[in-house]
Amino acid sequence: MTTRSFTGLTRPVIVLVHPEVPPLVYSKCQLNFKPFLKIPCNYGRKIGLITRSRYSVAHRESNSVDLTSSKRENVPLGRKLGGSSSLYSRPSLSIMKKDRMENRARVYDFLRGIGIVPDELDGLELPVTVEVMRERVDFLHKLGLTIEDINNYPLVLGCSVKKNMIPVLDYLGKLGVRKSTFTEFLRRYPQVLHASVVIDLAPVVKYLQGMDIRPNDIPRVLERYPEVLGFKLEGTMSTSVAYLVGIGVARREIGGLLTRYPEILGMRVGRVIKPFVEYLGSLGIPRLAVARLIEKRPHILGFGLQETIKPNVESLLEFNVREELLPAVVAQYPEMIGIDLKPKLQAQQRLLHSIIDLGSEDFGKVIEKMPQVVSLSNTAVINHVDFLKDCGFSIPQVSKMVVGCPQVLALNQGIMKLSFDYFQKEMGRPLVDLVTFPAFFTYGLESTTKPRHKMVAKRGLKCSLSWLLNCSDEKFEQRMNYDIIDMEDEETEPSFDMNSLMESRNDDSGSDYEESDDEYA
């Protein structure tokens, strides 16, 4: 056996290192403290490894930071660096905000330079460049809108040409809205350019068709009342129609009624329609008669109740229209309660007083029998009076004839002349008969006057013009069987019958609304 000695062995050196112990570990060590400290034989080696490991990691981190700093200097602004520790190199929020403010300021300067006041555009998303804003303004100009129009609704500048304006206008064009009406359409309802075709516009059009408005009439409704495109389907539109049907407007008439006056769709029942109906009812017009008036003249719902209708009714009373006859007067000519009536009444009363010496009380009777007289022109009135004077009637006789039948101031003079010639030459009656019954001029010469006169003449009967004409054909046939003429059988002068408005109707039949218009053909 060979024995070797090792003289080069050195004594182990123990290096005590104070490691960074986490607080939690340190605390744990405190809790597990024992009075006798035992140091394992390999403790020094472990401590050394830990120390070297920490140094290595620290060294790598230091090199990584240096490398990152070196790379950042060579990377263009705004590019993303690789690795988990990479950063965006971009402008700060304050710089971005400043850029936006400067862009908006340039856009505002452009708008002010062409006369547009941008004060209401604060907070609205606008193009970031002047070129895009100029494109929008130019497009609106092509549609016919002026700077004044844009200033009336500057929010239209927030609409994109490609995303908003063109899709909406294309849809309206496909419906049949004429391009020539686009300018006025947008002036009245520029908000349509903000609308979605699918979400906002198409459902309204479908709803209108469900109201029996014919597809060909949809463009006329939109042109007359573009605001309807902004209404909620289950809001004002449905309640106004339901109320009208409830008071007696025939369901089959709704389509034609809305086509002629679509503004009804925007009227609130409680504020507009119901007060109107109730006021006419307070005058003595039955509700069903009001419904019939609305069917024939739906625009009367647009007359202002407080500012127009009530003052006009007071004017009628002031000009000697009897209160009990007000319902008949309004029902005959409902348009008169929607015009500036008092000046017309004053002017017509002065005219009739000057040319036929008509008194104020007689003027009231004229209005009661024919309220349309307030709308006759001076020329028409004077020409008819001159015609009657040429026929041989005196001024007092003409005045009496006008009070008895105001229609003599409005009939076709050519037809009146034919009737008067027949009266003189064939009937051979005195002029006083016409003074007593001036309504003679209102009957058809060929259809009524001639055949009845021949029948009476054949039998050799002598009768008044009223007995001859003022009755139905059936009633006249009965009279021809009389042996003698009963003067008590004469009917009173023709007057307006309120019941004629409330005759029973057959709602199963189609609407008689067939108004034609070449523009919509």
mmCIF file of N, CA, C and O in Angstrom, residues 169-222:
data_model
loop_
_atom_site.group_PDB
_atom_site.id
_atom_site.type_symbol
_atom_site.label_atom_id
_atom_site.label_comp_id
_atom_site.label_asym_id
_atom_site.label_seq_id
_atom_site.Cartn_x
_atom_site.Cartn_y
_atom_site.Cartn_z
ATOM 1 N N LEU A 169 -80.178 60.750 -48.907
ATOM 2 C CA LEU A 169 -80.739 61.339 -50.121
ATOM 3 C C LEU A 169 -81.036 60.275 -51.173
ATOM 4 O O LEU A 169 -82.037 60.373 -51.897
ATOM 5 N N ASP A 170 -80.196 59.271 -51.250
ATOM 6 C CA ASP A 170 -80.470 58.169 -52.183
ATOM 7 C C ASP A 170 -81.763 57.454 -51.813
ATOM 8 O O ASP A 170 -82.571 57.091 -52.682
ATOM 9 N N TYR A 171 -81.976 57.249 -50.522
ATOM 10 C CA TYR A 171 -83.199 56.565 -50.069
ATOM 11 C C TYR A 171 -84.439 57.387 -50.400
ATOM 12 O O TYR A 171 -85.435 56.860 -50.896
ATOM 13 N N LEU A 172 -84.367 58.687 -50.146
ATOM 14 C CA LEU A 172 -85.511 59.553 -50.456
ATOM 15 C C LEU A 172 -85.793 59.547 -51.955
ATOM 16 O O LEU A 172 -86.954 59.537 -52.382
ATOM 17 N N GLY A 173 -84.739 59.567 -52.745
ATOM 18 C CA GLY A 173 -84.923 59.537 -54.194
ATOM 19 C C GLY A 173 -85.570 58.252 -54.659
ATOM 20 O O GLY A 173 -86.427 58.256 -55.553
ATOM 21 N N LYS A 174 -85.198 57.126 -54.064
ATOM 22 C CA LYS A 174 -85.796 55.849 -54.439
ATOM 23 C C LYS A 174 -87.274 55.789 -54.055
ATOM 24 O O LYS A 174 -88.069 55.113 -54.716
ATOM 25 N N LEU A 175 -87.642 56.474 -52.974
ATOM 26 C CA LEU A 175 -89.054 56.521 -52.583
ATOM 27 C C LEU A 175 -89.891 57.322 -53.577
ATOM 28 O O LEU A 175 -91.094 57.097 -53.696
ATOM 29 N N GLY A 176 -89.257 58.255 -54.277
ATOM 30 C CA GLY A 176 -89.981 59.091 -55.227
ATOM 31 C C GLY A 176 -89.969 60.559 -54.893
ATOM 32 O O GLY A 176 -90.583 61.367 -55.600
ATOM 33 N N VAL A 177 -89.287 60.931 -53.814
ATOM 34 C CA VAL A 177 -89.156 62.355 -53.484
ATOM 35 C C VAL A 177 -88.334 63.023 -54.578
ATOM 36 O O VAL A 177 -87.235 62.574 -54.905
ATOM 37 N N ARG A 178 -88.885 64.072 -55.164
ATOM 38 C CA ARG A 178 -88.225 64.712 -56.302
ATOM 39 C C ARG A 178 -86.982 65.488 -55.881
ATOM 40 O O ARG A 178 -86.988 66.151 -54.847
ATOM 41 N N LYS A 179 -85.934 65.397 -56.681
ATOM 42 C CA LYS A 179 -84.703 66.105 -56.364
ATOM 43 C C LYS A 179 -84.919 67.610 -56.311
ATOM 44 O O LYS A 179 -84.239 68.315 -55.572
ATOM 45 N N SER A 180 -85.880 68.085 -57.095
ATOM 46 C CA SER A 180 -86.157 69.526 -57.106
ATOM 47 C C SER A 180 -86.700 70.015 -55.772
ATOM 48 O O SER A 180 -86.716 71.207 -55.510
ATOM 49 N N THR A 181 -87.153 69.072 -54.926
ATOM 50 C CA THR A 181 -87.701 69.461 -53.616
ATOM 51 C C THR A 181 -86.705 69.265 -52.491
ATOM 52 O O THR A 181 -87.013 69.574 -51.347
ATOM 53 N N PHE A 182 -85.510 68.733 -52.793
ATOM 54 C CA PHE A 182 -84.543 68.443 -51.734
ATOM 55 C C PHE A 182 -84.168 69.693 -50.946
ATOM 56 O O PHE A 182 -84.007 69.640 -49.725
ATOM 57 N N THR A 183 -84.014 70.812 -51.632
ATOM 58 C CA THR A 183 -83.597 72.035 -50.942
ATOM 59 C C THR A 183 -84.597 72.432 -49.878
ATOM 60 O O THR A 183 -84.243 72.644 -48.709
ATOM 61 N N GLU A 184 -85.866 72.537 -50.262
ATOM 62 C CA GLU A 184 -86.896 72.910 -49.300
ATOM 63 C C GLU A 184 -87.064 71.825 -48.244
ATOM 64 O O GLU A 184 -87.317 72.121 -47.071
ATOM 65 N N PHE A 185 -86.932 70.578 -48.662
ATOM 66 C CA PHE A 185 -87.032 69.451 -47.731
ATOM 67 C C PHE A 185 -86.012 69.615 -46.607
ATOM 68 O O PHE A 185 -86.341 69.496 -45.422
ATOM 69 N N LEU A 186 -84.752 69.881 -46.973
ATOM 70 C CA LEU A 186 -83.683 69.993 -45.980
ATOM 71 C C LEU A 186 -83.782 71.283 -45.179
ATOM 72 O O LEU A 186 -83.354 71.321 -44.020
ATOM 73 N N ARG A 187 -84.331 72.318 -45.767
ATOM 74 C CA ARG A 187 -84.516 73.550 -44.998
ATOM 75 C C ARG A 187 -85.519 73.337 -43.868
ATOM 76 O O ARG A 187 -85.363 73.853 -42.767
ATOM 77 N N ARG A 188 -86.555 72.569 -44.165
ATOM 78 C CA ARG A 188 -87.586 72.335 -43.166
ATOM 79 C C ARG A 188 -87.172 71.285 -42.141
ATOM 80 O O ARG A 188 -87.519 71.385 -40.972
ATOM 81 N N TYR A 189 -86.421 70.267 -42.601
ATOM 82 C CA TYR A 189 -86.052 69.192 -41.680
ATOM 83 C C TYR A 189 -84.622 68.723 -41.955
ATOM 84 O O TYR A 189 -84.395 67.620 -42.432
ATOM 85 N N PRO A 190 -83.627 69.560 -41.628
ATOM 86 C CA PRO A 190 -82.228 69.165 -41.875
ATOM 87 C C PRO A 190 -81.791 67.998 -40.998
ATOM 88 O O PRO A 190 -80.807 67.329 -41.308
ATOM 89 N N GLN A 191 -82.522 67.747 -39.909
ATOM 90 C CA GLN A 191 -82.155 66.646 -39.017
ATOM 91 C C GLN A 191 -82.192 65.295 -39.717
ATOM 92 O O GLN A 191 -81.617 64.319 -39.220
ATOM 93 N N VAL A 192 -82.879 65.221 -40.864
ATOM 94 C CA VAL A 192 -82.968 63.941 -41.576
ATOM 95 C C VAL A 192 -81.586 63.432 -41.973
ATOM 96 O O VAL A 192 -81.373 62.218 -42.109
ATOM 97 N N LEU A 193 -80.624 64.334 -42.146
ATOM 98 C CA LEU A 193 -79.287 63.919 -42.550
ATOM 99 C C LEU A 193 -78.565 63.170 -41.439
ATOM 100 O O LEU A 193 -77.564 62.499 -41.687
ATOM 101 N N HIS A 194 -79.040 63.282 -40.210
ATOM 102 C CA HIS A 194 -78.447 62.539 -39.096
ATOM 103 C C HIS A 194 -79.045 61.141 -38.965
ATOM 104 O O HIS A 194 -78.565 60.332 -38.183
ATOM 105 N N ALA A 195 -80.136 60.876 -39.702
ATOM 106 C CA ALA A 195 -80.910 59.662 -39.491
ATOM 107 C C ALA A 195 -80.254 58.450 -40.144
ATOM 108 O O ALA A 195 -79.510 58.555 -41.115
ATOM 109 N N SER A 196 -80.601 57.285 -39.594
ATOM 110 C CA SER A 196 -80.220 56.012 -40.197
ATOM 111 C C SER A 196 -81.359 55.548 -41.094
ATOM 112 O O SER A 196 -82.515 55.535 -40.672
ATOM 113 N N VAL A 197 -81.034 55.170 -42.306
ATOM 114 C CA VAL A 197 -82.071 54.721 -43.242
ATOM 115 C C VAL A 197 -82.801 53.507 -42.690
ATOM 116 O O VAL A 197 -84.036 53.446 -42.687
ATOM 117 N N VAL A 198 -82.064 52.544 -42.197
ATOM 118 C CA VAL A 198 -82.666 51.288 -41.740
ATOM 119 C C VAL A 198 -83.387 51.455 -40.410
ATOM 120 O O VAL A 198 -84.504 50.965 -40.227
ATOM 121 N N ILE A 199 -82.774 52.168 -39.482
ATOM 122 C CA ILE A 199 -83.316 52.256 -38.123
ATOM 123 C C ILE A 199 -84.382 53.331 -37.994
ATOM 124 O O ILE A 199 -85.392 53.143 -37.307
ATOM 125 N N ASP A 200 -84.191 54.467 -38.667
ATOM 126 C CA ASP A 200 -85.079 55.614 -38.464
ATOM 127 C C ASP A 200 -86.093 55.824 -39.592
ATOM 128 O O ASP A 200 -87.286 56.001 -39.321
ATOM 129 N N LEU A 201 -85.650 55.830 -40.834
ATOM 130 C CA LEU A 201 -86.511 56.250 -41.939
ATOM 131 C C LEU A 201 -87.420 55.145 -42.449
ATOM 132 O O LEU A 201 -88.628 55.342 -42.602
ATOM 133 N N ALA A 202 -86.868 53.989 -42.733
ATOM 134 C CA ALA A 202 -87.664 52.897 -43.308
ATOM 135 C C ALA A 202 -88.854 52.504 -42.434
ATOM 136 O O ALA A 202 -89.956 52.282 -42.946
ATOM 137 N N PRO A 203 -88.722 52.410 -41.106
ATOM 138 C CA PRO A 203 -89.884 52.070 -40.277
ATOM 139 C C PRO A 203 -91.015 53.097 -40.359
ATOM 140 O O PRO A 203 -92.193 52.736 -40.331
ATOM 141 N N VAL A 204 -90.667 54.380 -40.469
ATOM 142 C CA VAL A 204 -91.709 55.410 -40.582
ATOM 143 C C VAL A 204 -92.460 55.261 -41.900
ATOM 144 O O VAL A 204 -93.692 55.364 -41.947
ATOM 145 N N VAL A 205 -91.738 55.021 -42.979
ATOM 146 C CA VAL A 205 -92.383 54.840 -44.285
ATOM 147 C C VAL A 205 -93.316 53.627 -44.247
ATOM 148 O O VAL A 205 -94.444 53.677 -44.761
ATOM 149 N N LYS A 206 -92.875 52.564 -43.643
ATOM 150 C CA LYS A 206 -93.710 51.368 -43.529
ATOM 151 C C LYS A 206 -94.956 51.656 -42.707
ATOM 152 O O LYS A 206 -96.055 51.180 -43.020
ATOM 153 N N TYR A 207 -94.816 52.467 -41.666
ATOM 154 C CA TYR A 207 -95.962 52.833 -40.828
ATOM 155 C C TYR A 207 -96.972 53.656 -41.626
ATOM 156 O O TYR A 207 -98.185 53.447 -41.512
ATOM 157 N N LEU A 208 -96.483 54.587 -42.429
ATOM 158 C CA LEU A 208 -97.385 55.405 -43.244
ATOM 159 C C LEU A 208 -98.167 54.542 -44.230
ATOM 160 O O LEU A 208 -99.358 54.762 -44.453
ATOM 161 N N GLN A 209 -97.511 53.571 -44.808
ATOM 162 C CA GLN A 209 -98.216 52.667 -45.706
ATOM 163 C C GLN A 209 -99.269 51.865 -44.960
ATOM 164 O O GLN A 209 -100.332 51.557 -45.500
ATOM 165 N N GLY A 210 -98.998 51.555 -43.699
ATOM 166 C CA GLY A 210 -99.979 50.863 -42.883
ATOM 167 C C GLY A 210 -101.182 51.717 -42.540
ATOM 168 O O GLY A 210 -102.225 51.195 -42.116
ATOM 169 N N MET A 211 -101.044 53.036 -42.725
ATOM 170 C CA MET A 211 -102.165 53.956 -42.517
ATOM 171 C C MET A 211 -102.978 54.151 -43.802
ATOM 172 O O MET A 211 -103.730 55.118 -43.928
ATOM 173 N N ASP A 212 -102.830 53.253 -44.737
ATOM 174 C CA ASP A 212 -103.567 53.270 -46.001
ATOM 175 C C ASP A 212 -103.151 54.420 -46.920
ATOM 176 O O ASP A 212 -103.917 54.826 -47.800
ATOM 177 N N ILE A 213 -101.968 54.957 -46.686
ATOM 178 C CA ILE A 213 -101.425 55.927 -47.636
ATOM 179 C C ILE A 213 -100.811 55.137 -48.775
ATOM 180 O O ILE A 213 -99.943 54.298 -48.565
ATOM 181 N N ARG A 214 -101.276 55.404 -49.980
ATOM 182 C CA ARG A 214 -100.811 54.633 -51.118
ATOM 183 C C ARG A 214 -99.324 54.865 -51.360
ATOM 184 O O ARG A 214 -98.819 55.963 -51.141
ATOM 185 N N PRO A 215 -98.613 53.820 -51.805
ATOM 186 C CA PRO A 215 -97.163 53.969 -52.039
ATOM 187 C C PRO A 215 -96.821 55.148 -52.944
ATOM 188 O O PRO A 215 -95.825 55.835 -52.713
ATOM 189 N N ASN A 216 -97.648 55.390 -53.951
ATOM 190 C CA ASN A 216 -97.373 56.511 -54.851
ATOM 191 C C ASN A 216 -97.562 57.866 -54.170
ATOM 192 O O ASN A 216 -97.084 58.889 -54.678
ATOM 193 N N ASP A 217 -98.281 57.867 -53.046
ATOM 194 C CA ASP A 217 -98.526 59.116 -52.333
ATOM 195 C C ASP A 217 -97.500 59.366 -51.232
ATOM 196 O O ASP A 217 -97.486 60.456 -50.645
ATOM 197 N N ILE A 218 -96.683 58.368 -50.915
ATOM 198 C CA ILE A 218 -95.683 58.539 -49.859
ATOM 199 C C ILE A 218 -94.764 59.729 -50.143
ATOM 200 O O ILE A 218 -94.526 60.560 -49.250
ATOM 201 N N PRO A 219 -94.231 59.872 -51.375
ATOM 202 C CA PRO A 219 -93.359 61.037 -51.610
ATOM 203 C C PRO A 219 -94.075 62.367 -51.437
ATOM 204 O O PRO A 219 -93.487 63.330 -50.944
ATOM 205 N N ARG A 220 -95.367 62.444 -51.783
ATOM 206 C CA ARG A 220 -96.084 63.708 -51.623
ATOM 207 C C ARG A 220 -96.265 64.019 -50.140
ATOM 208 O O ARG A 220 -96.197 65.171 -49.714
ATOM 209 N N VAL A 221 -96.472 62.991 -49.335
ATOM 210 C CA VAL A 221 -96.589 63.196 -47.888
ATOM 211 C C VAL A 221 -95.273 63.696 -47.317
ATOM 212 O O VAL A 221 -95.247 64.650 -46.529
ATOM 213 N N LEU A 222 -94.169 63.089 -47.728
ATOM 214 C CA LEU A 222 -92.865 63.496 -47.205
ATOM 215 C C LEU A 222 -92.483 64.887 -47.673
ATOM 216 O O LEU A 222 -91.875 65.658 -46.928
#
